Amino acid sequence: MAYVVTKLVTTEESIDFSLLGIFSDMKQAAAAATDVYKDYNKKASFVNLEMVNEWLSTRGEYSFRRDKNNRLQLDISIAEENQVIPADHQRIFTCSEQDKVWVQMSSALVPDGVSKASL
């Protein structure tokens, strides 16, 4: 069995999809994906990195939105040699209509990126 690690980075200027590697062990795949998250989120604490690693090890995917325009999505897909990938692992990333609405709502509520909410 192989674990295919991919990333999708969305910014204002581009959408980049990358293949990070193929691993024979889920823990190695999760560690590689966690390293990408650590490079992307320089403010991540050790506890946060451990949580992301555990999430990737068990769920196989993780998404982090830095702000309304910048997002990192990591995915670990399971594949077996000479086999069709199971249907529940074929889709890697989805941008749903709710995601688009969420981005529009976020930018409308905080157009300059600084919250001015008060009670």
PDB file of C-alpha atoms in Angstrom:
ATOM      1  CA  MET A   1       0.000   0.000   0.000  1.00  0.00           C
ATOM      2  CA  ALA A   2       1.211   3.512  -0.790  1.00  0.00           C
ATOM      3  CA  TYR A   3       0.259   6.891   0.669  1.00  0.00           C
ATOM      4  CA  VAL A   4       0.287   9.744  -1.837  1.00  0.00           C
ATOM      5  CA  VAL A   5       0.770  13.187  -0.264  1.00  0.00           C
ATOM      6  CA  THR A   6      -0.439  16.265  -2.133  1.00  0.00           C
ATOM      7  CA  LYS A   7      -0.860  19.938  -1.350  1.00  0.00           C
ATOM      8  CA  LEU A   8      -2.979  22.722  -2.757  1.00  0.00           C
ATOM      9  CA  VAL A   9      -1.936  26.312  -2.033  1.00  0.00           C
ATOM     10  CA  THR A  10      -4.420  29.036  -2.904  1.00  0.00           C
ATOM     11  CA  THR A  11      -3.385  32.693  -2.944  1.00  0.00           C
ATOM     12  CA  GLU A  12      -4.742  35.860  -4.528  1.00  0.00           C
ATOM     13  CA  GLU A  13      -2.472  35.358  -7.534  1.00  0.00           C
ATOM     14  CA  SER A  14      -2.403  31.607  -8.041  1.00  0.00           C
ATOM     15  CA  ILE A  15      -3.607  28.135  -7.229  1.00  0.00           C
ATOM     16  CA  ASP A  16      -0.756  25.611  -7.051  1.00  0.00           C
ATOM     17  CA  PHE A  17      -1.286  21.880  -6.808  1.00  0.00           C
ATOM     18  CA  SER A  18       1.763  19.781  -5.924  1.00  0.00           C
ATOM     19  CA  LEU A  19       2.647  16.152  -5.391  1.00  0.00           C
ATOM     20  CA  LEU A  20       4.829  15.995  -2.279  1.00  0.00           C
ATOM     21  CA  GLY A  21       5.714  12.328  -2.360  1.00  0.00           C
ATOM     22  CA  ILE A  22       4.667   8.710  -2.083  1.00  0.00           C
ATOM     23  CA  PHE A  23       5.295   6.848   1.169  1.00  0.00           C
ATOM     24  CA  SER A  24       4.908   3.257   2.320  1.00  0.00           C
ATOM     25  CA  ASP A  25       3.926   4.281   5.843  1.00  0.00           C
ATOM     26  CA  MET A  26       1.096   6.592   6.961  1.00  0.00           C
ATOM     27  CA  LYS A  27       3.226   8.094   9.756  1.00  0.00           C
ATOM     28  CA  GLN A  28       5.933   9.075   7.261  1.00  0.00           C
ATOM     29  CA  ALA A  29       3.308  10.582   4.966  1.00  0.00           C
ATOM     30  CA  ALA A  30       1.788  12.554   7.847  1.00  0.00           C
ATOM     31  CA  ALA A  31       5.231  13.763   8.951  1.00  0.00           C
ATOM     32  CA  ALA A  32       6.019  15.013   5.414  1.00  0.00           C
ATOM     33  CA  ALA A  33       2.675  16.833   5.230  1.00  0.00           C
ATOM     34  CA  THR A  34       3.195  18.305   8.708  1.00  0.00           C
ATOM     35  CA  ASP A  35       6.580  19.681   7.610  1.00  0.00           C
ATOM     36  CA  VAL A  36       4.836  21.496   4.759  1.00  0.00           C
ATOM     37  CA  TYR A  37       2.306  22.926   7.236  1.00  0.00           C
ATOM     38  CA  LYS A  38       5.160  24.026   9.537  1.00  0.00           C
ATOM     39  CA  ASP A  39       6.839  25.883   6.650  1.00  0.00           C
ATOM     40  CA  TYR A  40       3.517  27.493   5.662  1.00  0.00           C
ATOM     41  CA  ASN A  41       2.452  28.522   9.180  1.00  0.00           C
ATOM     42  CA  LYS A  42       5.603  29.899  10.804  1.00  0.00           C
ATOM     43  CA  LYS A  43       3.627  30.773  13.969  1.00  0.00           C
ATOM     44  CA  ALA A  44       2.594  27.168  14.660  1.00  0.00           C
ATOM     45  CA  SER A  45       3.457  25.919  18.134  1.00  0.00           C
ATOM     46  CA  PHE A  46       4.840  22.474  18.898  1.00  0.00           C
ATOM     47  CA  VAL A  47       1.446  21.425  20.290  1.00  0.00           C
ATOM     48  CA  ASN A  48      -0.263  22.685  17.129  1.00  0.00           C
ATOM     49  CA  LEU A  49       2.162  20.714  14.950  1.00  0.00           C
ATOM     50  CA  GLU A  50       1.492  17.566  16.982  1.00  0.00           C
ATOM     51  CA  MET A  51      -2.258  18.085  16.581  1.00  0.00           C
ATOM     52  CA  VAL A  52      -1.923  18.569  12.806  1.00  0.00           C
ATOM     53  CA  ASN A  53       0.268  15.458  12.554  1.00  0.00           C
ATOM     54  CA  GLU A  54      -2.280  13.387  14.496  1.00  0.00           C
ATOM     55  CA  TRP A  55      -5.124  14.752  12.365  1.00  0.00           C
ATOM     56  CA  LEU A  56      -3.283  13.874   9.151  1.00  0.00           C
ATOM     57  CA  SER A  57      -2.424  10.403  10.483  1.00  0.00           C
ATOM     58  CA  THR A  58      -6.045   9.597  11.265  1.00  0.00           C
ATOM     59  CA  ARG A  59      -8.095  11.658   8.795  1.00  0.00           C
ATOM     60  CA  GLY A  60      -5.700  11.917   5.857  1.00  0.00           C
ATOM     61  CA  GLU A  61      -6.462  15.561   5.147  1.00  0.00           C
ATOM     62  CA  TYR A  62      -5.995  18.982   6.703  1.00  0.00           C
ATOM     63  CA  SER A  63      -6.912  22.495   5.622  1.00  0.00           C
ATOM     64  CA  PHE A  64      -5.516  25.749   7.036  1.00  0.00           C
ATOM     65  CA  ARG A  65      -6.727  29.196   6.020  1.00  0.00           C
ATOM     66  CA  ARG A  66      -4.182  31.913   6.838  1.00  0.00           C
ATOM     67  CA  ASP A  67      -6.640  34.643   5.819  1.00  0.00           C
ATOM     68  CA  LYS A  68      -9.473  35.139   3.335  1.00  0.00           C
ATOM     69  CA  ASN A  69      -7.225  34.642   0.284  1.00  0.00           C
ATOM     70  CA  ASN A  70      -4.476  32.276   1.428  1.00  0.00           C
ATOM     71  CA  ARG A  71      -5.145  28.623   2.129  1.00  0.00           C
ATOM     72  CA  LEU A  72      -3.146  25.409   2.411  1.00  0.00           C
ATOM     73  CA  GLN A  73      -4.847  22.048   1.879  1.00  0.00           C
ATOM     74  CA  LEU A  74      -2.971  18.808   2.526  1.00  0.00           C
ATOM     75  CA  ASP A  75      -4.192  15.364   1.537  1.00  0.00           C
ATOM     76  CA  ILE A  76      -2.935  11.814   2.006  1.00  0.00           C
ATOM     77  CA  SER A  77      -4.546   9.399  -0.451  1.00  0.00           C
ATOM     78  CA  ILE A  78      -4.254   5.638  -0.156  1.00  0.00           C
ATOM     79  CA  ALA A  79      -3.237   3.723  -3.277  1.00  0.00           C
ATOM     80  CA  GLU A  80      -2.324   0.122  -3.999  1.00  0.00           C
ATOM     81  CA  GLU A  81      -0.102  -0.920  -6.856  1.00  0.00           C
ATOM     82  CA  ASN A  82      -1.967  -2.172  -9.935  1.00  0.00           C
ATOM     83  CA  GLN A  83      -5.310  -1.335  -8.341  1.00  0.00           C
ATOM     84  CA  VAL A  84      -7.920   1.314  -9.032  1.00  0.00           C
ATOM     85  CA  ILE A  85      -7.994   3.791  -6.160  1.00  0.00           C
ATOM     86  CA  PRO A  86     -11.141   3.302  -4.044  1.00  0.00           C
ATOM     87  CA  ALA A  87     -13.875   5.858  -4.765  1.00  0.00           C
ATOM     88  CA  ASP A  88     -13.643   7.440  -1.305  1.00  0.00           C
ATOM     89  CA  HIS A  89      -9.972   8.307  -1.972  1.00  0.00           C
ATOM     90  CA  GLN A  90     -10.232   9.462  -5.589  1.00  0.00           C
ATOM     91  CA  ARG A  91     -11.261  13.075  -4.947  1.00  0.00           C
ATOM     92  CA  ILE A  92      -8.366  15.040  -3.574  1.00  0.00           C
ATOM     93  CA  PHE A  93      -9.748  18.550  -3.136  1.00  0.00           C
ATOM     94  CA  THR A  94     -13.121  20.194  -3.562  1.00  0.00           C
ATOM     95  CA  CYS A  95     -13.978  23.858  -3.632  1.00  0.00           C
ATOM     96  CA  SER A  96     -17.628  23.856  -2.739  1.00  0.00           C
ATOM     97  CA  GLU A  97     -20.123  26.634  -3.211  1.00  0.00           C
ATOM     98  CA  GLN A  98     -20.098  27.050   0.594  1.00  0.00           C
ATOM     99  CA  ASP A  99     -16.347  27.791   0.432  1.00  0.00           C
ATOM    100  CA  LYS A 100     -16.965  30.533  -2.114  1.00  0.00           C
ATOM    101  CA  VAL A 101     -19.784  31.984  -0.020  1.00  0.00           C
ATOM    102  CA  TRP A 102     -17.609  31.814   3.119  1.00  0.00           C
ATOM    103  CA  VAL A 103     -14.811  33.748   1.383  1.00  0.00           C
ATOM    104  CA  GLN A 104     -17.289  36.380   0.140  1.00  0.00           C
ATOM    105  CA  MET A 105     -18.834  36.714   3.600  1.00  0.00           C
ATOM    106  CA  SER A 106     -15.423  36.955   5.288  1.00  0.00           C
ATOM    107  CA  SER A 107     -14.238  39.651   2.914  1.00  0.00           C
ATOM    108  CA  ALA A 108     -17.485  41.593   3.364  1.00  0.00           C
ATOM    109  CA  LEU A 109     -17.277  41.438   7.154  1.00  0.00           C
ATOM    110  CA  VAL A 110     -13.577  42.263   7.342  1.00  0.00           C
ATOM    111  CA  PRO A 111     -12.661  43.976   4.038  1.00  0.00           C
ATOM    112  CA  ASP A 112      -9.251  45.209   5.222  1.00  0.00           C
ATOM    113  CA  GLY A 113      -8.338  42.016   7.128  1.00  0.00           C
ATOM    114  CA  VAL A 114      -8.590  43.724  10.538  1.00  0.00           C
ATOM    115  CA  SER A 115     -11.557  42.949  12.750  1.00  0.00           C
ATOM    116  CA  LYS A 116     -13.260  46.016  14.216  1.00  0.00           C
ATOM    117  CA  ALA A 117     -16.035  44.135  16.006  1.00  0.00           C
ATOM    118  CA  SER A 118     -17.027  45.287  19.458  1.00  0.00           C
ATOM    119  CA  LEU A 119     -19.783  44.570  21.932  1.00  0.00           C
TER     120      LEU A 119
END
